[in-house]
Short mmCIF file of C-alpha atoms (C1' of nucleotides) in Angstrom, two decimals:
data_model
loop_
_atom_site.label_atom_id
_atom_site.label_comp_id
_atom_site.label_asym_id
_atom_site.label_seq_id
_atom_site.Cartn_x
_atom_site.Cartn_y
_atom_site.Cartn_z
CA MET A 1 -21.58 -4.22 -5.54
CA ASN A 2 -23.37 -7.29 -4.59
CA ASN A 3 -21.06 -9.07 -2.26
CA SER A 4 -23.38 -11.96 -1.93
CA GLU A 5 -22.02 -12.99 -5.26
CA ASN A 6 -18.64 -13.36 -3.81
CA PRO A 7 -18.65 -15.59 -0.79
CA ASP A 8 -15.35 -14.18 0.22
CA LEU A 9 -16.77 -10.73 0.58
CA SER A 10 -20.26 -11.45 1.67
CA ASN A 11 -19.96 -11.71 5.38
CA ASP A 12 -22.06 -9.50 7.54
CA SER A 13 -19.47 -7.01 8.19
CA ALA A 14 -18.94 -3.33 8.08
CA TRP A 15 -16.91 -1.97 5.30
CA ARG A 16 -14.35 0.39 6.62
CA GLU A 17 -12.58 2.84 4.50
CA LEU A 18 -8.97 3.22 5.32
CA THR A 19 -7.79 5.62 2.91
CA ALA A 20 -6.98 8.24 0.98
CA PRO A 21 -6.74 9.81 -2.37
CA ASP A 22 -3.51 8.26 -3.32
CA SER A 23 -4.85 4.83 -3.85
CA ASP A 24 -2.07 3.65 -6.04
CA PHE A 25 0.29 4.11 -3.23
CA TYR A 26 -1.75 2.08 -0.86
CA THR A 27 -2.37 -0.59 -3.36
CA SER A 28 1.29 -1.11 -3.82
CA SER A 29 1.89 -0.82 -0.13
CA ILE A 30 -0.65 -3.33 0.96
CA LEU A 31 0.06 -5.85 -1.70
CA SER A 32 3.76 -5.69 -1.28
CA ASP A 33 3.41 -6.03 2.42
CA PHE A 34 1.63 -9.27 1.87
CA GLY A 35 4.24 -10.46 -0.47
CA TRP A 36 2.77 -9.07 -3.62
CA ASN A 37 4.08 -6.35 -5.80
CA LEU A 38 1.05 -5.08 -7.53
CA HIS A 39 1.99 -3.10 -10.52
CA ALA A 40 -0.06 -0.13 -9.61
CA SER A 41 1.88 3.00 -9.72
CA SER A 42 0.70 6.26 -11.09
CA ASP A 43 -1.46 6.41 -14.13
CA HIS A 44 1.16 7.14 -16.69
CA HIS A 45 3.60 4.50 -15.64
CA HIS A 46 1.75 1.24 -15.64
CA PRO A 47 -0.61 -0.76 -17.77
CA LEU A 48 -3.40 -0.46 -15.31
CA GLY A 49 -4.04 2.93 -16.70
CA SER A 50 -5.98 5.46 -14.76
CA GLY A 51 -8.45 3.06 -13.31
CA LEU A 52 -7.17 3.11 -9.79
CA THR A 53 -8.86 5.83 -7.91
CA GLN A 54 -9.16 4.94 -4.30
CA THR A 55 -8.07 2.39 -1.78
CA GLU A 56 -9.72 0.62 1.07
CA LEU A 57 -8.63 -1.90 3.60
CA ILE A 58 -11.43 -4.07 4.71
CA PRO A 59 -11.31 -6.69 7.38
CA THR A 60 -13.58 -9.49 6.42
CA SER A 61 -14.22 -10.19 10.01
CA SER A 62 -16.38 -7.13 10.06
CA CYS A 63 -17.48 -6.67 6.54
CA SER A 64 -20.94 -5.88 5.41
CA SER A 65 -22.68 -6.34 2.16
CA SER A 66 -23.36 -2.69 1.90
CA ALA A 67 -21.88 -0.07 -0.24
CA ALA A 68 -19.88 -0.67 -3.28
CA ALA A 69 -16.42 0.66 -3.41
CA ALA A 70 -14.85 2.23 -6.39
CA SER A 71 -11.39 1.51 -5.30
CA VAL A 72 -8.90 -1.03 -4.24
CA THR A 73 -10.00 -3.13 -1.35
CA VAL A 74 -8.03 -5.53 0.73
CA THR A 75 -9.85 -8.20 2.59
CA GLU A 76 -8.56 -10.95 4.74
CA VAL A 77 -10.90 -13.59 3.64
CA SER A 78 -10.44 -16.71 5.57
CA THR A 79 -8.24 -19.32 7.02
CA ILE A 80 -10.00 -22.58 6.70
CA SER A 81 -8.52 -25.92 7.38
CA LYS A 82 -10.53 -28.46 5.54
CA ASN A 83 -8.19 -31.29 6.14
CA PRO A 84 -6.88 -31.58 9.67
CA SER A 85 -4.36 -34.15 8.62
CA ALA A 86 -2.84 -31.87 6.10
CA THR A 87 -0.17 -29.40 6.92
CA SER A 88 0.83 -26.21 5.28
CA SER A 89 4.15 -27.69 4.38
CA SER A 90 2.41 -30.46 2.56
CA GLY A 91 0.05 -28.25 0.75
CA GLU A 92 1.35 -29.18 -2.64
CA ASP A 93 -0.78 -29.61 -5.60
CA PRO A 94 -2.92 -32.67 -5.07
CA THR A 95 -1.65 -34.17 -8.24
CA GLU A 96 1.69 -34.54 -6.62
CA ASN A 97 0.18 -36.87 -4.09
CA SER A 98 -1.32 -39.10 -6.67
CA THR A 99 0.34 -42.30 -7.61
CA SER A 100 0.81 -43.61 -11.09
CA GLN A 101 -2.21 -45.83 -10.65
CA THR A 102 -4.27 -43.10 -9.11
CA PRO A 103 -7.45 -42.51 -11.04
CA LYS A 104 -9.21 -39.21 -11.16
CA LYS A 105 -11.38 -40.04 -8.20
CA GLU A 106 -8.39 -40.72 -6.04
CA LYS A 107 -6.95 -37.41 -7.04
CA LYS A 108 -10.14 -35.72 -6.13
CA LYS A 109 -10.06 -37.29 -2.72
CA ALA A 110 -6.51 -36.22 -2.21
CA GLN A 111 -7.65 -32.78 -3.15
CA LYS A 112 -9.08 -32.28 0.30
CA ARG A 113 -6.59 -29.99 1.76
CA ILE A 114 -5.96 -26.88 3.64
CA ARG A 115 -7.45 -23.71 2.43
CA GLN A 116 -4.83 -21.22 3.24
CA GLN A 117 -5.26 -17.66 4.31
CA ARG A 118 -6.84 -15.62 1.59
CA PHE A 119 -6.89 -11.96 0.78
CA ALA A 120 -9.26 -10.30 -1.58
CA PHE A 121 -8.37 -7.14 -3.39
CA MET A 122 -10.97 -5.03 -5.06
CA THR A 123 -9.32 -2.97 -7.71
CA LYS A 124 -10.91 -0.52 -10.00
CA SER A 125 -9.16 -1.34 -13.18
CA ASP A 126 -9.75 -2.07 -16.80
CA VAL A 127 -7.29 -4.90 -16.61
CA ASP A 128 -8.51 -8.21 -15.31
CA ASN A 129 -5.26 -9.83 -14.48
CA LEU A 130 -3.33 -7.28 -12.50
CA GLU A 131 0.41 -7.49 -12.68
CA ASP A 132 1.70 -8.27 -9.22
CA GLY A 133 5.22 -9.39 -9.91
CA TYR A 134 4.51 -13.08 -10.05
CA ARG A 135 3.78 -15.30 -12.98
CA TRP A 136 0.48 -17.10 -13.06
CA ARG A 137 -0.92 -19.94 -15.07
CA LYS A 138 -4.62 -20.04 -15.61
CA TYR A 139 -6.10 -23.39 -14.78
CA GLY A 140 -9.78 -22.76 -14.87
CA GLN A 141 -12.62 -20.43 -15.50
CA LYS A 142 -16.14 -20.65 -14.23
CA ALA A 143 -19.29 -18.73 -14.68
CA VAL A 144 -20.36 -17.34 -11.36
CA LYS A 145 -23.90 -17.34 -10.18
CA ASN A 146 -25.59 -13.95 -10.30
CA SER A 147 -22.73 -12.54 -12.23
CA SER A 148 -22.37 -12.00 -15.91
CA PHE A 149 -18.62 -12.17 -15.63
CA PRO A 150 -16.71 -15.41 -15.32
CA ARG A 151 -14.25 -16.10 -12.55
CA SER A 152 -10.77 -17.10 -13.54
CA TYR A 153 -8.50 -19.33 -11.50
CA TYR A 154 -4.75 -18.93 -11.54
CA ARG A 155 -1.86 -20.79 -9.96
CA CYS A 156 1.63 -19.52 -9.43
CA THR A 157 3.88 -20.94 -12.12
CA ASN A 158 6.54 -21.76 -9.58
CA SER A 159 6.24 -25.50 -9.17
CA ARG A 160 6.96 -25.32 -5.47
CA CYS A 161 4.63 -22.46 -4.85
CA THR A 162 1.04 -23.28 -4.02
CA VAL A 163 -0.34 -19.80 -4.18
CA LYS A 164 -3.52 -19.37 -6.15
CA LYS A 165 -5.60 -16.47 -7.09
CA ARG A 166 -9.05 -15.91 -8.42
CA VAL A 167 -9.99 -13.01 -10.57
CA GLU A 168 -13.48 -11.84 -11.23
CA ARG A 169 -15.31 -8.67 -12.00
CA SER A 170 -18.00 -7.18 -9.92
CA SER A 171 -21.33 -7.68 -11.58
CA GLU A 172 -22.57 -4.37 -10.30
CA ASP A 173 -19.54 -2.40 -11.24
CA PRO A 174 -17.68 -4.09 -14.06
CA SER A 175 -14.85 -1.67 -13.62
CA ILE A 176 -14.00 -3.32 -10.32
CA VAL A 177 -11.81 -6.38 -10.39
CA ILE A 178 -11.93 -8.67 -7.40
CA THR A 179 -8.72 -10.58 -6.97
CA THR A 180 -8.51 -13.17 -4.24
CA TYR A 181 -5.12 -14.54 -3.29
CA GLU A 182 -4.76 -17.77 -1.39
CA GLY A 183 -1.56 -18.92 0.18
CA GLN A 184 1.83 -17.43 0.42
CA HIS A 185 4.64 -17.34 -2.08
CA CYS A 186 7.73 -19.31 -1.16
CA HIS A 187 9.88 -17.39 -3.58
CA GLN A 188 10.60 -13.93 -4.71
CA THR A 189 8.87 -12.09 -7.44
CA VAL A 190 9.97 -12.62 -10.96
CA GLY A 191 9.83 -8.95 -11.72
CA PHE A 192 7.76 -7.78 -14.59
CA PRO A 193 9.08 -9.69 -17.55
CA ARG A 194 6.04 -8.92 -19.59
CA GLY A 195 6.57 -5.24 -19.77
CA GLY A 196 5.65 -3.91 -16.37
CA ILE A 197 8.50 -2.05 -14.79
CA PHE A 198 8.35 0.10 -11.74
CA PRO A 199 10.01 3.42 -12.39
CA ALA A 200 12.79 3.57 -9.89
CA HIS A 201 12.09 7.19 -9.25
CA ASP A 202 8.42 6.78 -8.80
CA PRO A 203 7.65 8.27 -5.42
CA HIS A 204 4.66 6.00 -5.16
CA ASN A 205 6.66 2.91 -5.69
CA ILE A 206 7.51 1.62 -2.28
CA THR A 207 7.42 -1.99 -3.27
CA SER A 208 11.13 -2.02 -3.72
CA HIS A 209 11.35 -2.40 0.02
CA HIS A 210 9.35 -5.55 -0.05
CA HIS A 211 10.90 -8.02 -2.38
CA LEU A 212 10.74 -10.82 0.07
CA PRO A 213 7.42 -12.30 0.90
CA PRO A 214 6.44 -11.54 4.44
CA PRO A 215 5.85 -14.12 7.08
CA LEU A 216 2.43 -15.58 7.28
CA PRO A 217 0.03 -12.77 7.88
CA ASN A 218 -0.87 -12.49 11.49
CA PRO A 219 -2.43 -9.87 13.70
CA HIS A 220 0.91 -8.29 14.39
CA TYR A 221 1.52 -8.11 10.73
CA TYR A 222 -1.72 -6.29 10.20
CA GLN A 223 -0.74 -3.97 12.97
CA GLU A 224 2.53 -3.19 11.32
CA LEU A 225 0.82 -2.71 8.02
CA LEU A 226 -1.65 -0.29 9.44
CA HIS A 227 0.99 1.58 11.33
CA GLN A 228 2.91 1.92 8.16
CA LEU A 229 -0.11 3.20 6.36
CA HIS A 230 -0.71 5.60 9.17
CA ARG A 231 2.82 6.91 9.08
CA GLU A 232 2.74 7.40 5.38
CA ASN A 233 -0.61 8.98 5.63
CA THR A 234 0.44 11.48 8.21
CA SER A 235 3.78 12.30 6.71
CA SER A 236 2.07 14.36 4.08
CA PRO A 237 -0.46 17.15 4.48
CA PRO A 238 -3.58 15.95 6.22
CA LEU A 239 -6.08 14.21 4.03
CA PRO A 240 -8.99 13.54 6.26
CA GLN A 241 -11.33 13.30 3.41
CA SER A 242 -11.28 12.97 -0.29
CA THR A 243 -13.73 12.77 -3.06
CA THR A 244 -12.93 10.77 -6.12
CA GLU A 245 -13.80 11.87 -9.57
CA ASP A 246 -16.63 9.45 -9.77
CA GLY A 247 -18.23 10.86 -6.70
CA HIS A 248 -17.13 8.34 -4.13
CA VAL A 249 -16.16 9.91 -0.90
CA SER A 250 -13.45 8.41 1.16
CA VAL A 251 -12.97 9.51 4.71
CA SER A 252 -9.77 8.47 6.29
CA SER A 253 -9.63 8.12 9.99
CA ILE A 254 -6.58 6.10 10.64
CA ASN A 255 -5.57 6.16 14.23
CA PRO A 256 -3.85 3.05 15.41
CA SER A 257 -4.15 4.16 18.94
CA GLU A 258 -7.89 4.03 18.91
CA GLU A 259 -10.60 1.59 18.11
CA GLY A 260 -11.41 1.72 14.49
CA LEU A 261 -10.17 -0.13 11.53
CA LEU A 262 -7.41 -1.63 13.53
CA GLY A 263 -9.91 -2.79 16.00
CA ASP A 264 -11.65 -4.68 13.31
CA ILE A 265 -8.54 -6.38 12.19
CA VAL A 266 -6.61 -6.89 15.35
CA PRO A 267 -8.37 -7.58 18.57
CA TYR A 268 -7.47 -5.15 21.28
CA THR A 269 -6.00 -7.87 23.43
CA MET A 270 -3.69 -8.85 20.66
CA ARG A 271 -2.61 -5.31 20.08
CA ASN A 272 -1.84 -4.90 23.74
CA PRO A 273 -0.40 -8.15 24.93
"C1'" DC B 1 8.95 -27.21 -28.68
"C1'" DG B 2 7.57 -25.63 -24.40
"C1'" DC B 3 4.47 -23.00 -22.05
"C1'" DT B 4 -0.09 -20.96 -21.50
"C1'" DT B 5 -4.95 -20.69 -22.28
"C1'" DT B 6 -9.38 -22.66 -23.16
"C1'" DT B 7 -13.08 -25.47 -21.95
"C1'" DG B 8 -15.94 -29.39 -20.84
"C1'" DA B 9 -16.14 -32.75 -17.32
"C1'" DC B 10 -15.78 -34.18 -12.79
"C1'" DC B 11 -16.06 -33.92 -7.82
"C1'" DA B 12 -16.87 -32.08 -3.04
"C1'" DG B 13 -19.41 -29.29 -0.10
"C1'" DC B 14 -23.50 -27.27 1.23
"C1'" DG B 15 -28.37 -26.22 1.71
"C1'" DC B 16 -32.90 -27.87 1.40
"C1'" DG C 1 -30.85 -37.93 -1.13
"C1'" DC C 2 -30.85 -34.43 -4.52
"C1'" DG C 3 -29.64 -30.38 -6.87
"C1'" DC C 4 -26.80 -26.43 -7.11
"C1'" DT C 5 -22.43 -24.19 -7.03
"C1'" DG C 6 -17.53 -23.53 -6.62
"C1'" DG C 7 -13.13 -25.40 -7.50
"C1'" DT C 8 -10.08 -28.35 -10.09
"C1'" DC C 9 -8.46 -31.47 -13.67
"C1'" DA C 10 -6.71 -32.46 -18.04
"C1'" DA C 11 -6.81 -32.79 -23.00
"C1'" DA C 12 -6.73 -29.90 -26.86
"C1'" DA C 13 -5.70 -25.70 -28.95
"C1'" DG C 14 -3.10 -21.53 -29.24
"C1'" DC C 15 1.03 -18.86 -29.11
"C1'" DG C 16 5.82 -17.16 -29.27
#
DNA sequence: CGCTTTTGACCAGCGC
DNA sequence: GCGCTGGTCAAAAGCG
């Protein structure tokens, strides 16, 4: 994959593989832990089909533009404040700030606002718009430079929720969907009214524990997430390495006690206050 | 009828 | 300053 096409994933950083064969599990785990319930259970139970094959957790702070990943990837993208005067609590849609006499230009000016924390998920899937438990309204689509696939822009349909997401396909591997979430939901999921239902007995479905959006992601939250992944990973027979059907090899070396992935996400000093 | 999607236009930011 | 690109708006069309 050419990450230079996606500014969010193009930083000079090392891609670290976190995982393991059971990607669906991690996909659900990671997304739900960030307040998202990705509908990504096992192949026969969800509309994503059998596309999900592998999972990765990638800290943008140390990403590289190297290897492509046939999998699900989670990337903390950025936390950029473009408007110092703005606050997260006032991060409403700019149109709400406009007055009745406000022309388009004024709206555009008001548009300068905080860019909230973003997370990018790379998901190998045939479905562009992955079901994540929330309802989205598409508000734009743009052709992306160096990519033959357009990028779609979605907003949460909840009027008080400012969360947005962008969905695009990797130009190098069209089977990979890059979903970038920005912001945090201020409400619970709406379930899967359009047909997606988690089987209650699905052993991979752990999202039921995470109906409430988590607090704003922070280093401690990453730590908890990774510890959780580690626990789940070690509760079953060891899976130090796996090879997916399409030849991608995933080596898991999750050890929260050592430098590694965690070190990329959470500075040592923050992990050991 | 209400909501969602489509799509062209507009604007801001950035690099040169 | 200029051109390019990403992000957003908003009217029109589509859909259930």
